Short mmCIF file of C-alpha atoms and ligand atoms in Angstrom, two decimals:
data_model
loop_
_atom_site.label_atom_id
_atom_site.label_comp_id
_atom_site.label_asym_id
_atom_site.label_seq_id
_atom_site.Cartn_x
_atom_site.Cartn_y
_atom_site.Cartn_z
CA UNK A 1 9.49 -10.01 57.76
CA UNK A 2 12.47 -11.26 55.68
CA UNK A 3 13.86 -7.84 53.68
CA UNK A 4 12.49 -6.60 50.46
CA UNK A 5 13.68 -5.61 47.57
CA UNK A 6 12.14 -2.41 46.64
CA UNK A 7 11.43 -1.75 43.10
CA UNK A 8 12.95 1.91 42.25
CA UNK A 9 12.25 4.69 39.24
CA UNK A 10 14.34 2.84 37.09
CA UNK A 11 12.34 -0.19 37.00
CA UNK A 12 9.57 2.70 36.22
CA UNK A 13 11.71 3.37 33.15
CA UNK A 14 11.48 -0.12 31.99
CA UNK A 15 7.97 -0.38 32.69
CA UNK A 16 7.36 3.22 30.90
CA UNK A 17 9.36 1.62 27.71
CA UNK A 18 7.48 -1.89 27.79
CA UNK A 19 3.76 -0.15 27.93
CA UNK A 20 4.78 2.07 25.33
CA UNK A 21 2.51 2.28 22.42
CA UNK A 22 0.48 -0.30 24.17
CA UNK A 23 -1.61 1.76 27.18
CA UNK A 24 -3.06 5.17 26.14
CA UNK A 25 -1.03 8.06 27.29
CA UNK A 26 -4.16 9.44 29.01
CA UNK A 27 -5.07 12.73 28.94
CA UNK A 28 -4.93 15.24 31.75
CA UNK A 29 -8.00 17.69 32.10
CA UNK A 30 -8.91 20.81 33.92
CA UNK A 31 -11.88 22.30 35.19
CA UNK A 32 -12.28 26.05 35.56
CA UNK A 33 -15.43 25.52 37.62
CA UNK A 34 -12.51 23.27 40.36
CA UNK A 35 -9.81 25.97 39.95
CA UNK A 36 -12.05 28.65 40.72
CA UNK A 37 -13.83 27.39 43.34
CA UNK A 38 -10.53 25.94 45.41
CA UNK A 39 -8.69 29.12 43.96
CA UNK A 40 -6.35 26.28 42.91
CA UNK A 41 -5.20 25.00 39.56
CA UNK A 42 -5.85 21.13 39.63
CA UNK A 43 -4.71 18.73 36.98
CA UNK A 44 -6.99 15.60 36.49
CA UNK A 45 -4.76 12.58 35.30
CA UNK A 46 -7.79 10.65 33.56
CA UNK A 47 -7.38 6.84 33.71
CA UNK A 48 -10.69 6.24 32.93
CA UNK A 49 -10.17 6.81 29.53
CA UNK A 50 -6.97 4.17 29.83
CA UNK A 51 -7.13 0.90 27.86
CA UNK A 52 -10.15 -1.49 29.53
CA UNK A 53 -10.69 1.82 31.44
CA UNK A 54 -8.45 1.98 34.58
CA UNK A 55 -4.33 2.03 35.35
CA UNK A 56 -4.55 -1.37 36.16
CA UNK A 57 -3.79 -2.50 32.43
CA UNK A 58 -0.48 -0.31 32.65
CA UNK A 59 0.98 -2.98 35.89
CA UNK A 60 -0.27 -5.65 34.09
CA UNK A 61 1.17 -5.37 30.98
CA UNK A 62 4.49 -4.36 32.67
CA UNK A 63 4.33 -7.72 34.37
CA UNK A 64 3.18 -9.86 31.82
CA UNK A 65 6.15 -8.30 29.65
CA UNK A 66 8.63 -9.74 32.13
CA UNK A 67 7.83 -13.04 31.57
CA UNK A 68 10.02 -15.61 30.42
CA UNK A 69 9.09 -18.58 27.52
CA UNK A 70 7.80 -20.78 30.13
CA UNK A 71 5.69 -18.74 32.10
CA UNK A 72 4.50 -17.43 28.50
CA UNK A 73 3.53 -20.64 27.60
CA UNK A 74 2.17 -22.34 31.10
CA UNK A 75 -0.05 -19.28 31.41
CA UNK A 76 -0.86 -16.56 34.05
CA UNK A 77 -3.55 -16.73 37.32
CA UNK A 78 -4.94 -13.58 38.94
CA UNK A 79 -7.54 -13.02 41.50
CA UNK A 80 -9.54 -9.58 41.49
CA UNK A 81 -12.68 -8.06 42.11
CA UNK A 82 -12.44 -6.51 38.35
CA UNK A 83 -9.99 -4.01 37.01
CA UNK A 84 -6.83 -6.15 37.53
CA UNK A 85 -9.00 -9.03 35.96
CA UNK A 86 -9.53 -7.25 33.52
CA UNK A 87 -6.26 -6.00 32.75
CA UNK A 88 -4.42 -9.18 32.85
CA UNK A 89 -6.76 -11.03 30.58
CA UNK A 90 -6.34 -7.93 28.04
CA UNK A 91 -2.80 -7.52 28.20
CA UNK A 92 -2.56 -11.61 27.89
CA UNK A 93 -4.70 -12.01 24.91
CA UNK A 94 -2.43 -9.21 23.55
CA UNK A 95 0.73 -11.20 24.61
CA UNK A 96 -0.89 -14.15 23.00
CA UNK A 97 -0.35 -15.71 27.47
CA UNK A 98 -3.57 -17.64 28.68
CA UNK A 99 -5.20 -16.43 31.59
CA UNK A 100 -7.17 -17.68 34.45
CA UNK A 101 -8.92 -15.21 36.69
CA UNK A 102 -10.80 -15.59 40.05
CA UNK A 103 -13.05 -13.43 40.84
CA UNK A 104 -15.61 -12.91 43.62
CA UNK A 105 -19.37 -13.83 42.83
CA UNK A 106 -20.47 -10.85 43.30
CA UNK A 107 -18.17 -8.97 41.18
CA UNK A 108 -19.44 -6.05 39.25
CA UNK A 109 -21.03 -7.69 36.24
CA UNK A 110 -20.14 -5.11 33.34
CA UNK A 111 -16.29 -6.10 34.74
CA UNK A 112 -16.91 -9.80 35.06
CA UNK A 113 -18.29 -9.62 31.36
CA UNK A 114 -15.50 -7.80 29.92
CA UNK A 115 -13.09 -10.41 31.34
CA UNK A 116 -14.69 -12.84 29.78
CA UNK A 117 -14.70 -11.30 26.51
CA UNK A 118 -10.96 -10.79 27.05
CA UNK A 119 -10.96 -14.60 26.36
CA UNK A 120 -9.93 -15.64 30.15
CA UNK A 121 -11.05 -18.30 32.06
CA UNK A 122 -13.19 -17.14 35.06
CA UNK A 123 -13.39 -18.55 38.48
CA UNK A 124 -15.74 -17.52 41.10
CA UNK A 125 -15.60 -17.20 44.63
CA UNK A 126 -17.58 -16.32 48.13
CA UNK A 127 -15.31 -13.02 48.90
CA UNK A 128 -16.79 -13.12 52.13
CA UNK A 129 -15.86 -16.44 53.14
CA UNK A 130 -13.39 -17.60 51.18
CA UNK A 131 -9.81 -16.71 50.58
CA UNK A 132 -8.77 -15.96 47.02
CA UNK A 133 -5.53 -16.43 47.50
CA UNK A 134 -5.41 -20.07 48.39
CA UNK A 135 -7.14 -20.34 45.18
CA UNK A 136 -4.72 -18.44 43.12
CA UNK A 137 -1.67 -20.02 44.53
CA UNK A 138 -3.37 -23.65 44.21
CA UNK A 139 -4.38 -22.74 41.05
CA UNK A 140 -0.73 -22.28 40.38
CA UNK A 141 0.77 -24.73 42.14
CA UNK A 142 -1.29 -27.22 40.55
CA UNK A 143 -1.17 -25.89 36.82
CA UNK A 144 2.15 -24.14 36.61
CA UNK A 145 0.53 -20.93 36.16
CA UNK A 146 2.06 -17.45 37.28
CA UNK A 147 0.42 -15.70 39.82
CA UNK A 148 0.34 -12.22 39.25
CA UNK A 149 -1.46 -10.30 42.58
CA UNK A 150 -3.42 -7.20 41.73
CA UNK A 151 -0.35 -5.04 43.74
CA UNK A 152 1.68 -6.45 46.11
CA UNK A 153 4.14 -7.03 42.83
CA UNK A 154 7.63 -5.06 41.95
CA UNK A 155 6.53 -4.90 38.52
CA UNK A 156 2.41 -4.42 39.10
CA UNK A 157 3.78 -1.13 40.88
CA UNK A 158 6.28 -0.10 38.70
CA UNK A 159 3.61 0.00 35.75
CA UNK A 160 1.00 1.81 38.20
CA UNK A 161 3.94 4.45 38.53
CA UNK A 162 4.22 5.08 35.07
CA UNK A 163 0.48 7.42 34.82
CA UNK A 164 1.75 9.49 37.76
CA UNK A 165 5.56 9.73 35.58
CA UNK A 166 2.77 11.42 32.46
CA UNK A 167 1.03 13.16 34.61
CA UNK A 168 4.31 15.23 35.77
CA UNK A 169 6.20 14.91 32.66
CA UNK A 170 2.94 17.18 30.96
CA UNK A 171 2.63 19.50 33.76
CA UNK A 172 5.80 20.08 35.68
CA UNK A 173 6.18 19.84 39.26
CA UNK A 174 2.67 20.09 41.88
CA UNK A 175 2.28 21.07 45.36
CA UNK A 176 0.15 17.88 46.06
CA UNK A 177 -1.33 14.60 44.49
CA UNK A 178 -4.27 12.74 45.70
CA UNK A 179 -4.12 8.98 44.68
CA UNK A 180 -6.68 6.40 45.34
CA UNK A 181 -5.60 3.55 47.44
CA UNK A 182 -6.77 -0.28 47.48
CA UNK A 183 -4.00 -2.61 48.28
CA UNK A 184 -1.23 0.39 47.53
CA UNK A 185 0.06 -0.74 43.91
CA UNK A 186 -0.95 2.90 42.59
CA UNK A 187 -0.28 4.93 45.51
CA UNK A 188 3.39 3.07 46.07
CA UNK A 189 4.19 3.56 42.03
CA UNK A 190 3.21 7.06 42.01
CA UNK A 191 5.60 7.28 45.15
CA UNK A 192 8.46 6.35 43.17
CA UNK A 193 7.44 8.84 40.53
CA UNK A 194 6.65 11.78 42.83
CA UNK A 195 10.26 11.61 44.85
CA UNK A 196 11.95 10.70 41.40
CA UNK A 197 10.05 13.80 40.28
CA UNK A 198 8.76 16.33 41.83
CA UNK A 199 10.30 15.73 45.11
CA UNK A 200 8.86 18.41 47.27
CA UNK A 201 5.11 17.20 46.29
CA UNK A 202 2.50 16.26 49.13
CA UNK A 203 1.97 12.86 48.19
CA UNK A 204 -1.81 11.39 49.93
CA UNK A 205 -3.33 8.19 49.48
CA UNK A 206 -7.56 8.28 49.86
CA UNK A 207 -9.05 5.44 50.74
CA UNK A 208 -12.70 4.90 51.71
CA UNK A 209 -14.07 5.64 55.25
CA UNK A 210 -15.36 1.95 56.50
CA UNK A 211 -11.99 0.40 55.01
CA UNK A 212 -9.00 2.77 56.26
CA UNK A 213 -6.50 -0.05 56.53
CA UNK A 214 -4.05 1.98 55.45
CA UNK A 215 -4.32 4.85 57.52
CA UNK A 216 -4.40 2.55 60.27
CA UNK A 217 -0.82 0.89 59.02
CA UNK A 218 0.77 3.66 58.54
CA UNK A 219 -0.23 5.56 62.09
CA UNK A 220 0.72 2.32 63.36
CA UNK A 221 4.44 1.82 61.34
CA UNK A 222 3.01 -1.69 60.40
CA UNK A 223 0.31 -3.34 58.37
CA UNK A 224 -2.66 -3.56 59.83
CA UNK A 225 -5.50 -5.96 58.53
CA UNK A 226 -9.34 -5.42 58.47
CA UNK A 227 -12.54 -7.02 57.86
CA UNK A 228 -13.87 -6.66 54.05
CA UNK A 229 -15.39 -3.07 54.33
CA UNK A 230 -18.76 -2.35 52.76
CA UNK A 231 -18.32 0.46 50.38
CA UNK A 232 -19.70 1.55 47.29
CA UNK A 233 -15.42 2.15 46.33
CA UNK A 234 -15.28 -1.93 44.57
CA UNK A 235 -11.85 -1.08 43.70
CA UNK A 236 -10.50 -0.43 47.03
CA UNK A 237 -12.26 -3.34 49.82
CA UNK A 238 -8.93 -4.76 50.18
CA UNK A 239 -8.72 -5.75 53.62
CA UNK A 240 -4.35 -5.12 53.70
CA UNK A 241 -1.82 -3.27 52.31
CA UNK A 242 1.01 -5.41 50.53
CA UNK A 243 4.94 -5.79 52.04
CA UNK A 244 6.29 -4.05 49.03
CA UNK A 245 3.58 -1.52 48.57
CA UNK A 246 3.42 -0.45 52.40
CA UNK A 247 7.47 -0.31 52.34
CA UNK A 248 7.01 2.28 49.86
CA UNK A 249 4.10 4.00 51.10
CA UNK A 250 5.69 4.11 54.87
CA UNK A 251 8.85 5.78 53.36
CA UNK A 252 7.33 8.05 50.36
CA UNK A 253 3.47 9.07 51.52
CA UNK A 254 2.54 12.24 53.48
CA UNK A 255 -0.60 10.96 54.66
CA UNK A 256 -3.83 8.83 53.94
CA UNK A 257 -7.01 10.49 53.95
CA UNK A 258 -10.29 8.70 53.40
CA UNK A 259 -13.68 9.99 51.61
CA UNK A 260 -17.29 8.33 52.55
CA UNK A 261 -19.37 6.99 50.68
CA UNK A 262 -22.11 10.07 50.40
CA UNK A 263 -18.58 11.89 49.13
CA UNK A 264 -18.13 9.47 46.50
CA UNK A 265 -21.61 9.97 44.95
CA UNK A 266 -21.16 13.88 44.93
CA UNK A 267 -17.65 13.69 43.33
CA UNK A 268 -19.32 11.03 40.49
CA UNK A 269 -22.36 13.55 40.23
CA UNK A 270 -19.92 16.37 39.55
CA UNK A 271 -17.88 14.48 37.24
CA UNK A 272 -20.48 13.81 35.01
CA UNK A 273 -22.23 17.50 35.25
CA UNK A 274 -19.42 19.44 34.35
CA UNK A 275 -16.65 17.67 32.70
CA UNK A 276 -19.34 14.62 30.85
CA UNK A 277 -17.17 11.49 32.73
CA UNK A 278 -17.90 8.47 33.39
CA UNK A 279 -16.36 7.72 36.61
CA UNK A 280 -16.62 4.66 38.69
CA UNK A 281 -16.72 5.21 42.82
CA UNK A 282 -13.32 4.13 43.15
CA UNK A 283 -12.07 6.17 40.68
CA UNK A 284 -13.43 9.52 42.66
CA UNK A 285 -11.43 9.24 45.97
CA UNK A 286 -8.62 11.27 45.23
CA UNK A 287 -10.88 13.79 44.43
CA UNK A 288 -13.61 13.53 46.85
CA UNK A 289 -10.44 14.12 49.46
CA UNK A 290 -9.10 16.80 47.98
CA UNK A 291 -12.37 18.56 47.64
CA UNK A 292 -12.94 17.98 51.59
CA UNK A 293 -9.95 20.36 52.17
CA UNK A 294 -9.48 22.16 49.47
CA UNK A 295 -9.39 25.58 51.56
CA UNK A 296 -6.05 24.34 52.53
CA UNK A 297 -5.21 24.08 48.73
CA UNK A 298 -5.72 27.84 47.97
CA UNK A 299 -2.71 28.99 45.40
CA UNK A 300 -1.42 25.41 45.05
CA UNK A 301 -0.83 23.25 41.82
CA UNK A 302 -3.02 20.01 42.71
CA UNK A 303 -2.59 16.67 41.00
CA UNK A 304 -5.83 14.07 41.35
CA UNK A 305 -5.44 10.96 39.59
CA UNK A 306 -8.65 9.43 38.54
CA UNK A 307 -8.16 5.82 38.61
CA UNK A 308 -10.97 4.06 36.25
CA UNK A 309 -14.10 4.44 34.63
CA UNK A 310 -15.93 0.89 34.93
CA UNK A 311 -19.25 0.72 35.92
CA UNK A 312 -22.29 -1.31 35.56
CA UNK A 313 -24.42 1.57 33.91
CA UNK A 314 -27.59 0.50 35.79
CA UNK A 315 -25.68 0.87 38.84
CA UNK A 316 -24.17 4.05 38.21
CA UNK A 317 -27.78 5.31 37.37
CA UNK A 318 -28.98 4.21 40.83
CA UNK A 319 -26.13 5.71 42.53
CA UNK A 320 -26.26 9.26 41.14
CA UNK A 321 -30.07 9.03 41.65
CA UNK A 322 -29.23 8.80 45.47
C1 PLP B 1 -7.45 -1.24 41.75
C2 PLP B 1 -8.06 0.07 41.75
C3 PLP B 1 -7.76 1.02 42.74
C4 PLP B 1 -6.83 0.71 43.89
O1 PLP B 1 -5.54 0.44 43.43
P1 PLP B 1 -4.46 -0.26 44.36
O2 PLP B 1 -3.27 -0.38 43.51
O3 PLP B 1 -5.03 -1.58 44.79
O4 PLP B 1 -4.28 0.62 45.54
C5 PLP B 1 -8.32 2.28 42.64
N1 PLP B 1 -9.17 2.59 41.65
C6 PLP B 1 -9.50 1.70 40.69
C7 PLP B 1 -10.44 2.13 39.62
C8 PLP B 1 -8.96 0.42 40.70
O5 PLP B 1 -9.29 -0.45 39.76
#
């Protein structure tokens, strides 16, 4: 592997100015129900109420920022299952940047729509058979278009960093922060965040049980690839970690935890109960983790970053049914 350069906090400056008065500064929550019951006081960063409802639009926007007249005017490609779909084809209808996104067939289909409405071009593919990324880098070999991944990027992670940067700007240093993990571009950013601020912070990346990828890489010091996992957790069936996002994870992460499926459902059930969220399966492993050990959280300041909201309603109905 040729050497990397690693994005740092101050490109999570730049980011933080470019996605100014463009993503919501979302709000951070508390439940007295969580705190009393982990005899903790936990902080919920809420990215479900984020523009197109998850972090992702906060890397893409960052990224889409950094482009120069030609790329603005060729256009941009992205593959995703939904979120970062979503998020690029927002942020380049915003920019005024066309967009092309591939996306698997059997993508959620509230995200697929909302893509679409973004006014992007949508291309599907067999996610279990083929491989989007030879059709995102044809795509933009052939039509000059910018690839943007969903997080192996400098500035895709830098932008992800910048909701972790809110979360500890508004409530001061933690003892821990649970961040979901896909392909890393959250976890990595909110790396560069924690050590930039709040050094002394337990930093853990959850990811779901039947796709721990990363827990695997980072036991083993190297990236370590899987089979598409079948979980309920959309956002996070990556099958690797990126170069970048691992480099950063490797150096900056305590540990990575995962959360099943069954504790997915109960964190979404208890979302909705007591603090009236919407929150997509995904978007409950940092908390579903957390919640697994909280008894080792007792007297701490914990940080959970809820990463999105989207869900096909007639899914989420089934699920909490379950
Ligand atoms: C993309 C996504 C994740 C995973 O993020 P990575 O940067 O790929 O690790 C987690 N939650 C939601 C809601 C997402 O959209």
């Amino acid at each position: 592997m040729q050497t990397l350069v690693l994005p740092t906090y101050e490109d999570v400056l730049i980011a933080a100015r470019r996605i100014e008065g463009q993503a919501h500064k979302t709000p951070v929550l508390t439940s007295r129900t969580v705190n009393r019951e982990w005899g903790a006081e936990v902080f919920f960063k809420c990215e479900n109420f984020q523009r197109m409802g998850a972090f992702k639009f906060r890397g893409a926007f960052n990224a889409l920022s950094a482009f120069d007249a030609t790329q603005r005017k060729h256009g941009v490609v992205a593959f995703s299952s939904g979120n970062h779909a979503q998020g690029i084809a927002l942020s380049a209808r915003l920019l005024g940047i066309p967009a092309t996104i591939v996306m698997p067939h059997d993508a959620p289909a509230a995200k697929v729509a909302a893509t679409r409405e973004y006014g992007a071009t949508i291309i599907s593919y067999d996610r279990y058979t083929e491989d989007r990324e030879a059709i995102g880098r044809e795509l933009a070999e052939r039509q000059g278009l910018t690839l943007i991944p969903p997080y192996d990027h400098p500035d895709i992670l830098a932008g992800q960093a910048t909701a972790a940067k809110e979360l500890f700007e508004e409530v001061g240093a933690l003892d821990a922060l649970f961040v979901c993990l896909g392909g890393g571009g959250l976890l990595s950013g909110s790396a560069l965040a924690t050590r930039a601020l709040a050094p002394g912070c337990r930093l853990y990346g959850v990811e779901p049980e039947a796709g721990n990828d990363g827990q695997q890489s980072l036991r083993a010091g190297t990236i370590v690839k899987i089979d598409t996992p079948k979980t309920i957790a959309d956002g996070a069936q990556t099958q690797y970690l990126g170069n970048y996002t691992f480099a950063i994870i490797k150096r900056d992460v305590d540990d990575i935890l995962t959360a099943s499926d069954g504790q997915l459902i109960q964190a979404m059930r208890f979302f909705a109960e007591r603090m009236k969220m919407v929150v997509e399966p995904t978007g409950c492993l940092g908390f579903a983790a957390a919640r697994a050990m909280a008894s080792q959280l007792k007297g701490q300041r914990v940080g959970v970053i809820i990463s999105g909201g989207n869900i096909d309603l007639h899914r989420y109905a089934q699920l909490l049914a379950e």
